[in-house]
Short mmCIF file of C-alpha atoms and ligand atoms in Angstrom, two decimals:
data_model
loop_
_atom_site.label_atom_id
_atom_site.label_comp_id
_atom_site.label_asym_id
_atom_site.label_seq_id
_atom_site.Cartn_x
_atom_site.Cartn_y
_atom_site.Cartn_z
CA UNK A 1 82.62 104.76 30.45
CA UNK A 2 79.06 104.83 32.33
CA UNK A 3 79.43 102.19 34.49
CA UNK A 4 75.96 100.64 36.67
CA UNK A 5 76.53 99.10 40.09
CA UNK A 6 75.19 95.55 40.32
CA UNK A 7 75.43 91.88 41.61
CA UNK A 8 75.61 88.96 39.67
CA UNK A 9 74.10 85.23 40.54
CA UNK A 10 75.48 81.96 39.07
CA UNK A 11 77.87 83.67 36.97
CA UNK A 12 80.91 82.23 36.37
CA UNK A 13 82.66 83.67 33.31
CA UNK A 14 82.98 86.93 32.15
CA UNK A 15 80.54 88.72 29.44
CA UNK A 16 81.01 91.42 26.62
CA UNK A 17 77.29 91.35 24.83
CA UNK A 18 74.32 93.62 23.28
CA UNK A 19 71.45 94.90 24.96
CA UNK A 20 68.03 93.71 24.12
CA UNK A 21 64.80 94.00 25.06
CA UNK A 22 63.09 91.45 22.82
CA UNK A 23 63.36 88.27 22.45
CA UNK A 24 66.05 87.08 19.51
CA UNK A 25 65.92 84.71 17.43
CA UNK A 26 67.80 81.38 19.36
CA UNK A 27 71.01 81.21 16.87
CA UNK A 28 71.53 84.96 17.94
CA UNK A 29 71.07 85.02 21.49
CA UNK A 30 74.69 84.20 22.36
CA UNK A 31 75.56 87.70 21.58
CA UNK A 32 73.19 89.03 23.66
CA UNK A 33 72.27 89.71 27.33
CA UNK A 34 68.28 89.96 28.43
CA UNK A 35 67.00 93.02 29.71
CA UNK A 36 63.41 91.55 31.30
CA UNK A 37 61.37 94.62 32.82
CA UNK A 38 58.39 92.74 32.11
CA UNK A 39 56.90 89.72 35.26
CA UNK A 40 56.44 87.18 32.18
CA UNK A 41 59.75 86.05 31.09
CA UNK A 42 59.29 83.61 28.27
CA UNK A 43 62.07 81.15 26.93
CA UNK A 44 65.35 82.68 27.67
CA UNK A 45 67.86 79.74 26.88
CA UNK A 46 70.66 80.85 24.79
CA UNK A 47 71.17 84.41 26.22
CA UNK A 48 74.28 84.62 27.94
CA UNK A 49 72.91 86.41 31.04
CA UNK A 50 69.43 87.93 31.71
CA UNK A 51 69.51 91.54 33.09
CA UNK A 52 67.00 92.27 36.03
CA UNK A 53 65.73 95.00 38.41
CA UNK A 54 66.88 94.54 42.11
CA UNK A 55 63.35 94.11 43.05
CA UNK A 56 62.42 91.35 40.78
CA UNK A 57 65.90 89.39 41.33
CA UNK A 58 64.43 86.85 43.99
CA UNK A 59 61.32 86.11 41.18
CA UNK A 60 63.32 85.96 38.61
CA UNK A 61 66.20 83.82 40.51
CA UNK A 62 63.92 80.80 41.12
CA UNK A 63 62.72 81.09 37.35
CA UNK A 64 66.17 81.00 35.91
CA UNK A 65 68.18 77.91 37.21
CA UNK A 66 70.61 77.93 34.86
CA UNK A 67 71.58 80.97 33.50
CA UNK A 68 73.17 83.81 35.44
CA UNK A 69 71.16 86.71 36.27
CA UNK A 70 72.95 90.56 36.60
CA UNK A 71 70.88 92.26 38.94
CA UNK A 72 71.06 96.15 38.79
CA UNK A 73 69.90 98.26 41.34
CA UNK A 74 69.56 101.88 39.67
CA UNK A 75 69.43 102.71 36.20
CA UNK A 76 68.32 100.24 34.03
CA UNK A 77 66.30 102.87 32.41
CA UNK A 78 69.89 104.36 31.06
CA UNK A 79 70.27 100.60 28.99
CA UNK A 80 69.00 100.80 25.45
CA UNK A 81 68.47 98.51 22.90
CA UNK A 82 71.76 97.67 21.04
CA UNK A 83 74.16 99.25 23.52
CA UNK A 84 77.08 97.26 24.56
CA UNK A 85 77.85 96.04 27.82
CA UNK A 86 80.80 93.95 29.82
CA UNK A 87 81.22 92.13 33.26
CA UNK A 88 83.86 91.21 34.86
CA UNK A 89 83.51 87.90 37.10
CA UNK A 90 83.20 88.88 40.79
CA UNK A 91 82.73 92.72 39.77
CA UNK A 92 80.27 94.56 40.80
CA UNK A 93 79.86 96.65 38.46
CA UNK A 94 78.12 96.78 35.02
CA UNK A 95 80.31 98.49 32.30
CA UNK A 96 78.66 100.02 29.13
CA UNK A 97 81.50 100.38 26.55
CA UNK A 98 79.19 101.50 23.75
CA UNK A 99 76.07 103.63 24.28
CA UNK A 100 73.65 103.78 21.10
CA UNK A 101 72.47 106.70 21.88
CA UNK A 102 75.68 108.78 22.78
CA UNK A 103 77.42 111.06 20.41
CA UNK A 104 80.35 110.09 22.04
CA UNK A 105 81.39 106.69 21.61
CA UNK A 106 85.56 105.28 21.83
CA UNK A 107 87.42 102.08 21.52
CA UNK A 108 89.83 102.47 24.39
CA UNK A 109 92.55 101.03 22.85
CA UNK A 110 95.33 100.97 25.58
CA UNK A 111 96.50 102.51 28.69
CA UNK A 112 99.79 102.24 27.82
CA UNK A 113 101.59 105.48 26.77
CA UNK A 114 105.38 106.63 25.60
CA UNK A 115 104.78 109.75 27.69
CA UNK A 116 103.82 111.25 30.76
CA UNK A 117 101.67 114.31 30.33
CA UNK A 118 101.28 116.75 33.25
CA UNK A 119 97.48 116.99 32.52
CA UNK A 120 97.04 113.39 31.76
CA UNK A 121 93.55 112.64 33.29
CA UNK A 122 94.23 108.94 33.05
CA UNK A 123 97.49 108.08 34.72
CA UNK A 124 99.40 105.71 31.63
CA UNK A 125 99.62 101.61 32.84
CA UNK A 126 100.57 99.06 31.68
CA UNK A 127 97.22 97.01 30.06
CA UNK A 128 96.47 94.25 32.57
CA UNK A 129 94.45 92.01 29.94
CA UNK A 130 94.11 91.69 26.30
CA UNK A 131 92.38 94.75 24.86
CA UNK A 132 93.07 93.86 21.42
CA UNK A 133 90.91 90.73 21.79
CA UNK A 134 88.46 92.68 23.92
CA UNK A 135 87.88 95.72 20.98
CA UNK A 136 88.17 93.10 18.04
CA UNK A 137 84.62 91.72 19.77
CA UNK A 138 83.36 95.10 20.72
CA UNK A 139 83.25 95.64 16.87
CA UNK A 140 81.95 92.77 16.04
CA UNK A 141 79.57 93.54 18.60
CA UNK A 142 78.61 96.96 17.70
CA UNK A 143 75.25 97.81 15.63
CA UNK A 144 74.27 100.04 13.93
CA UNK A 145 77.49 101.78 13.25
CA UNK A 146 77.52 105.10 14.91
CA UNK A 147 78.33 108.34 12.56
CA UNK A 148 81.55 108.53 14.63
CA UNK A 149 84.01 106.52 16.96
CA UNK A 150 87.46 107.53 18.39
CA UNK A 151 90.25 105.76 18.84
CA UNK A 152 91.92 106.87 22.10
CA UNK A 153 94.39 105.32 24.94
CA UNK A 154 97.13 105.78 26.16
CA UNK A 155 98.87 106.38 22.94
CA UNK A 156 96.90 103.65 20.86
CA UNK A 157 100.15 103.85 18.20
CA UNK A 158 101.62 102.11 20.35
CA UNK A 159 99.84 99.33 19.35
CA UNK A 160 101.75 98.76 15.84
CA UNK A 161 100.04 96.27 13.78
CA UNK A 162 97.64 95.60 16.22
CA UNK A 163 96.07 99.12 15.47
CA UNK A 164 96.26 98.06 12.00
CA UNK A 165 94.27 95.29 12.35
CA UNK A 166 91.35 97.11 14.51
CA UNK A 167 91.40 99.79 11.69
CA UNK A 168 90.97 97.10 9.27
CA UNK A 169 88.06 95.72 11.09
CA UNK A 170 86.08 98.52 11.97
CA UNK A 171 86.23 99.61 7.68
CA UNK A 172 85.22 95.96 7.49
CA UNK A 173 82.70 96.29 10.08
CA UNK A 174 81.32 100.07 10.28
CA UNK A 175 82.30 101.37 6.64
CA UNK A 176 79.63 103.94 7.36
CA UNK A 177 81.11 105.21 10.84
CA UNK A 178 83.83 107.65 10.69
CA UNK A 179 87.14 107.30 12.89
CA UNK A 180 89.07 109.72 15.12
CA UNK A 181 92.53 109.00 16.26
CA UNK A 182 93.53 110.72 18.94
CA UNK A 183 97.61 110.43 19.18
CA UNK A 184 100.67 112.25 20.60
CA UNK A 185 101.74 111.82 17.39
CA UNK A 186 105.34 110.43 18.42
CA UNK A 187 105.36 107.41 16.58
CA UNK A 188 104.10 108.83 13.69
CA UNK A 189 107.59 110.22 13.03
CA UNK A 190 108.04 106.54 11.07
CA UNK A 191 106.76 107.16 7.56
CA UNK A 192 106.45 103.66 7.04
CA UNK A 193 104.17 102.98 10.07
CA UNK A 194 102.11 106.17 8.59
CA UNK A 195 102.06 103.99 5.42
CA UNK A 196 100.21 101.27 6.84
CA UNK A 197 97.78 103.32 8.43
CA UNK A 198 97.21 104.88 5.30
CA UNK A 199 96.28 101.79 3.30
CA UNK A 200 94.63 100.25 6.01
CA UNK A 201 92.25 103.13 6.48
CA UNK A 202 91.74 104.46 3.15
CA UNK A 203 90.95 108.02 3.78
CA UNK A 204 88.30 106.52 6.51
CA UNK A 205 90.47 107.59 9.18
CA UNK A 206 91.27 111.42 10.88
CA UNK A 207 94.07 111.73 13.23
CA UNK A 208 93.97 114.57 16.54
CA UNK A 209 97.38 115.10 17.15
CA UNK A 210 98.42 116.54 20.73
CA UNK A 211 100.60 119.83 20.87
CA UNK A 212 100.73 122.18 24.13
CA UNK A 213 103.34 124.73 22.89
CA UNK A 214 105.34 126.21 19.96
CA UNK A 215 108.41 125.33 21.10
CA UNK A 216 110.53 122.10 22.00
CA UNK A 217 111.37 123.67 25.37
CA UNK A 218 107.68 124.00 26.70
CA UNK A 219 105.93 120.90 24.79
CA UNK A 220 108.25 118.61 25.79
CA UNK A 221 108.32 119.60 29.41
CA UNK A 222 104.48 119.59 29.73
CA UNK A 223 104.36 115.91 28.00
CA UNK A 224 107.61 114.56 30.00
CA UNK A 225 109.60 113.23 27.28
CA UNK A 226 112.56 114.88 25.51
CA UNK A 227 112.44 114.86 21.78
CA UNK A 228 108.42 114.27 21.53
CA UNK A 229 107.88 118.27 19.68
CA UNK A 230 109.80 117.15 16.76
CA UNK A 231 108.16 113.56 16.75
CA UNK A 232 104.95 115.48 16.78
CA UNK A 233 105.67 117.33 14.37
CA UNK A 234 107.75 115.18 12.05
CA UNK A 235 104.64 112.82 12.71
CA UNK A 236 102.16 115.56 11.40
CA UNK A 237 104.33 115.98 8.39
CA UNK A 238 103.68 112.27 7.77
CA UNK A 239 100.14 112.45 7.85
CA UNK A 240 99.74 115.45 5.45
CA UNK A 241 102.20 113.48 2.56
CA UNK A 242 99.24 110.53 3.10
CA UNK A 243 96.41 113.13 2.82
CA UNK A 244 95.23 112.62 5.97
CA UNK A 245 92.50 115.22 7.78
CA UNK A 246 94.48 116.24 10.34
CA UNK A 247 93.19 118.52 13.86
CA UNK A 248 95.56 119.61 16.32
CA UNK A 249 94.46 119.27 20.11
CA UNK A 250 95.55 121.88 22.46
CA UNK A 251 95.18 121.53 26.49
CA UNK A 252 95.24 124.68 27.86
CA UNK A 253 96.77 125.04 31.11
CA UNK A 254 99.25 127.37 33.03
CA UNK A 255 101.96 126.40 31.95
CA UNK A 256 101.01 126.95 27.83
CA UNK A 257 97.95 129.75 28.02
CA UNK A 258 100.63 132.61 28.26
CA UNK A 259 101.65 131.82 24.45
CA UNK A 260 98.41 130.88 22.94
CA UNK A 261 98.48 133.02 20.32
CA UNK A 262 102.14 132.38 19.38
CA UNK A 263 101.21 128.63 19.49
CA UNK A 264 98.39 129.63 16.55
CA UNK A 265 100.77 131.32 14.89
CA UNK A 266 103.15 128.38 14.34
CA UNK A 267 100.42 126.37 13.52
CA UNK A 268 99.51 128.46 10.54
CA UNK A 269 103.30 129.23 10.22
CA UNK A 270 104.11 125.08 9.76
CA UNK A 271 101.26 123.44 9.80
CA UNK A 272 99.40 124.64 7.26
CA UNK A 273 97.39 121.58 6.15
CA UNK A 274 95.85 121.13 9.50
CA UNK A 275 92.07 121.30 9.12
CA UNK A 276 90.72 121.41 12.70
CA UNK A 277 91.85 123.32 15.87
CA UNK A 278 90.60 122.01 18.83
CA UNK A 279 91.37 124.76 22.21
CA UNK A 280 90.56 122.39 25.31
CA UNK A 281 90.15 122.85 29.05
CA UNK A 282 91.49 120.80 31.59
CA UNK A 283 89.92 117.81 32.70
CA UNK A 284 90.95 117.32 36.50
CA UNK A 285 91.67 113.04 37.16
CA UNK A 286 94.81 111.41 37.92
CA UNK A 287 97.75 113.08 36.58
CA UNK A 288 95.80 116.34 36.54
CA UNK A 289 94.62 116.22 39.89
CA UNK A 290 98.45 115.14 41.26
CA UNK A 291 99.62 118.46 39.51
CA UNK A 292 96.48 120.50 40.30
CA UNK A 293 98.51 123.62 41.57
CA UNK A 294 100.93 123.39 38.81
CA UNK A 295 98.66 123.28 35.83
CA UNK A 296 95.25 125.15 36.76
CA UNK A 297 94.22 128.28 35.19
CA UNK A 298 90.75 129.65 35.82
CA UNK A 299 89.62 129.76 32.17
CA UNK A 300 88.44 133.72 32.87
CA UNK A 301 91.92 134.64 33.36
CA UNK A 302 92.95 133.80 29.51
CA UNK A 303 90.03 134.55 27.72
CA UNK A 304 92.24 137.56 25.75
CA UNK A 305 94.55 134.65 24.78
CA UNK A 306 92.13 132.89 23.75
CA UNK A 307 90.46 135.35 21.96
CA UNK A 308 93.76 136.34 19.92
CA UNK A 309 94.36 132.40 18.89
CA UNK A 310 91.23 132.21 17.98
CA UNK A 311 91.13 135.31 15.38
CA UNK A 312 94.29 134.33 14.46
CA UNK A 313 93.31 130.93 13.20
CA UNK A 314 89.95 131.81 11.55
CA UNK A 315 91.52 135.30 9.45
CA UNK A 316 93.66 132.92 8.37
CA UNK A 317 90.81 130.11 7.63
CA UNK A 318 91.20 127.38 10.08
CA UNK A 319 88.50 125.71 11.38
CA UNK A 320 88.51 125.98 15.29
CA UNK A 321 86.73 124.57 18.01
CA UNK A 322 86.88 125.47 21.88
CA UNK A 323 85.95 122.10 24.02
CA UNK A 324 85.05 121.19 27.46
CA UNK A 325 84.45 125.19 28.29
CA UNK A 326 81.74 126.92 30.17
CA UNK A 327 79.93 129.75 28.06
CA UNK A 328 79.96 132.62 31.15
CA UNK A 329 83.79 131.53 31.39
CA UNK A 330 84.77 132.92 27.24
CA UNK A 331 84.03 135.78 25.91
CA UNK A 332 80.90 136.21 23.89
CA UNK A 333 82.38 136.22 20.75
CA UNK A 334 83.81 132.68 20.89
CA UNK A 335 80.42 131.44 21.68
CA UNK A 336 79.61 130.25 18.60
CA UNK A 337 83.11 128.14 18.56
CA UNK A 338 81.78 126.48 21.65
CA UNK A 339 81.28 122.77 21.77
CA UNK A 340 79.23 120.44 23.73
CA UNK A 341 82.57 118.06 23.79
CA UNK A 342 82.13 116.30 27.15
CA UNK A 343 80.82 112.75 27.19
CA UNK A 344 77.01 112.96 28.45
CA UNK A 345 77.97 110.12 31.63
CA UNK A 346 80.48 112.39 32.89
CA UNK A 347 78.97 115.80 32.17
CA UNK A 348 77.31 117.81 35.15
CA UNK A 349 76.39 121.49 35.64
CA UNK A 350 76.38 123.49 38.89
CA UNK A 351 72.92 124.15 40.96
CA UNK A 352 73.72 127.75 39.54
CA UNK A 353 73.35 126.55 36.11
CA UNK A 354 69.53 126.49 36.47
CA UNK A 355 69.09 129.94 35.96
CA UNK A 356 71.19 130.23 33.30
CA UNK A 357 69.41 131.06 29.65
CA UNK A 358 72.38 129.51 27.87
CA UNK A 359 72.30 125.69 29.47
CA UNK A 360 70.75 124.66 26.56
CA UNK A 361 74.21 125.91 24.49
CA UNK A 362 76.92 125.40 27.17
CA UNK A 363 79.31 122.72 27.60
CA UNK A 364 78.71 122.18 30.90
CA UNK A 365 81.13 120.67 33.29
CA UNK A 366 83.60 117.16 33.65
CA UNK A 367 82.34 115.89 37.42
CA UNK A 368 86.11 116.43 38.00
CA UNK A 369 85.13 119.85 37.84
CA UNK A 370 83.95 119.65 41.76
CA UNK A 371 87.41 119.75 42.23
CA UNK A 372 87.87 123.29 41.47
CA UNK A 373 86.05 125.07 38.92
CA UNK A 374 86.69 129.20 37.63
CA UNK A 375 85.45 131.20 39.94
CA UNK A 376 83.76 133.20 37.35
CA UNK A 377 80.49 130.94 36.72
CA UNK A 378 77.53 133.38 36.29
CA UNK A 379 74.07 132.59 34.84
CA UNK A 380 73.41 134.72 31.48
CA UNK A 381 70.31 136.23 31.24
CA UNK A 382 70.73 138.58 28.48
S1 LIG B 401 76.09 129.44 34.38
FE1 LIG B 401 76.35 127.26 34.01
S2 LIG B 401 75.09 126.82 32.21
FE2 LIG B 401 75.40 129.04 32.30
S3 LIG B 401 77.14 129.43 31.00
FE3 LIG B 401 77.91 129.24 33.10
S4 LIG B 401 78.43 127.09 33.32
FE4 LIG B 401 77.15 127.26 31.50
#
């Protein structure tokens, strides 16, 4: 999530509320913060904070007695109209949970999780407030609907009903906007649970189910729980009897790249239904960066794997997708499978990158990346 630093004067509670520039009608100012750029600040009662540059925070501080003022030192250019934005009381720090103008928009639905995944890039917690209540609002809060939003974690099944409910309020809410669950899939080994997702969403819903490996052995030791392959897969079974579009998200890593194309082959061996293959580098926070020397793989090293998987999967019609990848790290023919999957707050490229003809068409990096990134990154100039 893009976050803003910032201080805050005279507030005392916290605030989840949209972005606007103009001035709103009074009933609907309560859901909304003021973003004043401008030295006349009319009425502003009824807003539940105004939004100000750092250098016009001692102006506007005398003007506005008695409503709190958020004032943001860089990049209030990066808030738009309509985008979503929280505070926590004594943080300093302005979060922006939902970005109009971002392709990639999420409900982060927990950070709770039933397993432990060497690559995790968020380390799994237990939630320490109510993020139920917190997304209900966020929906509510959201508008326009944007063409997508995913529903990630944790393991957001986790949830039970709860998820339930948020499905039923975003069809309630967003009927235009089309939902992406991303899951380990282990709890979707209870058909009944699959059910309720089913007539809750009403074919509104896809589900991205995780698997690393073709067999038991290697999946479950990369996600740290015993038994989770055949919950994934017994879960994926599930979804196809509901009719669900179904993708299947692969993180490749050192431990898995070996037996790429074996893994494609049991896909189209078992999995038949699956409609989306998604091949996806490493993203290097938390978890990932704990097990750095166990898991990293400079992506040049399996670009044959990858190439085989990914013939394998389209003779055989799948649709496949290779995420968070640089171009000069594939080879050429996968180009075209190449997507720009990395959230646009936390995607950088390398001072190299400028000469590169292909910018325009590469992924790019995560900033994890400074970490350690292949050693193969080469402008193309062809
Ligand atoms: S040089 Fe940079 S922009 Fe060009 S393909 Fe490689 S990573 Fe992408």
């Amino acid at each position: 999530m893009r976050r803003l630093k910032c201080y805050t004067l005279g507030l005392n509670k916290p605030i989840l509320a949209k972005v606007t520039h103009n001035t709103q009608k009074r009933k609907l100012r309560s859901d909304y913060v003021l973003l004043a750029k401008e030295k006349r600040l009319g009425n502003c009662k009824g807003y539940q904070a105004v939004i100000v540059e750092e250098a016009r925070a001692e102006i506007y501080g005398e003007k506005l007695k008695n409503l709190p003022l958020i004032v943001v030192s860089d990049g209030l250019d990066e808030l738009n109209e309509h985008d979503v934005v929280q505070i926590i009381t004594n943080a300093n720090e302005l979060l922006i949970p939902y970005e109009c103008q971002s392709p990639h928009n999420g409900l982060f639905l927990t950070s709770s999780c039933n397993s432990r995944c060497v690559m995790c890039p968020q380390k799994p917690k237990p939630d320490s407030e109510d993020r139920v209540r917190f997304n209900k609002r966020l929906i509510e809060l959201i508008a326009p609907g944007p063409e997508y939003l995913t529903l990630s974690g944790g393991e957001p099944t986790l949830l039970g009903e709860q998820l339930i409910y948020l499905i039923e309020a975003c069809r309630n809410k967003l009927p235009q906007t089309k939902l992406m669950l991303l899951t380990n899939g282990r709890k979707l080994k209870e058909i009944s649970f699959v059910n309720k997702l089913a007539r809750a969403s009403q074919g509104y819903l896809a589900v991205a189910v995780a698997l690393y490996a073709d067999t038991d052995l290697e999946h479950d030791k990369i996600v740290g729980a015993s038994g989770a392959f055949e919950e994934a897969l017994k879960g994926c079974n599930n979804l196809a009897l509901y009719g669900f579009q179904i993708e299947i998200r692969i993180v490749i890593m050192e431990l898995n790249y070996m037996r790429l194309p074996q893994l494609a082959d049991f896909i189209y061996r078992n999995l038949t239904y699956v409609s989306h293959i998604a091949l996806m580098g490493l993203e290097l926070q938390e978890l990932a960066k704990e097990n750095l020397e166990k898991i990293w793989i400079d992506p040049y090293q399996y670009q044959s794997q990858l190439l085989e998987a990914c013939h394998l999967l389209l003779r055989r019609g799948f649709r496949v997708s290779i995420y968070n990848h640089q171009l000069c790290t594939i080879p050429q023919q996968l180009w075209p499978l190449s997507r720009k999957s990395i959230s646009t707050w936390k995607n950088i490229y390398l001072p190299i990158c400028e000469k590169c003809q292909e910018k325009p068409n590469c992924g790019g990096f995560f900033t994890s990346a400074l970490t350690r990134h292949s050693e193969h990154i080469l402008p193309i100039n062809i």
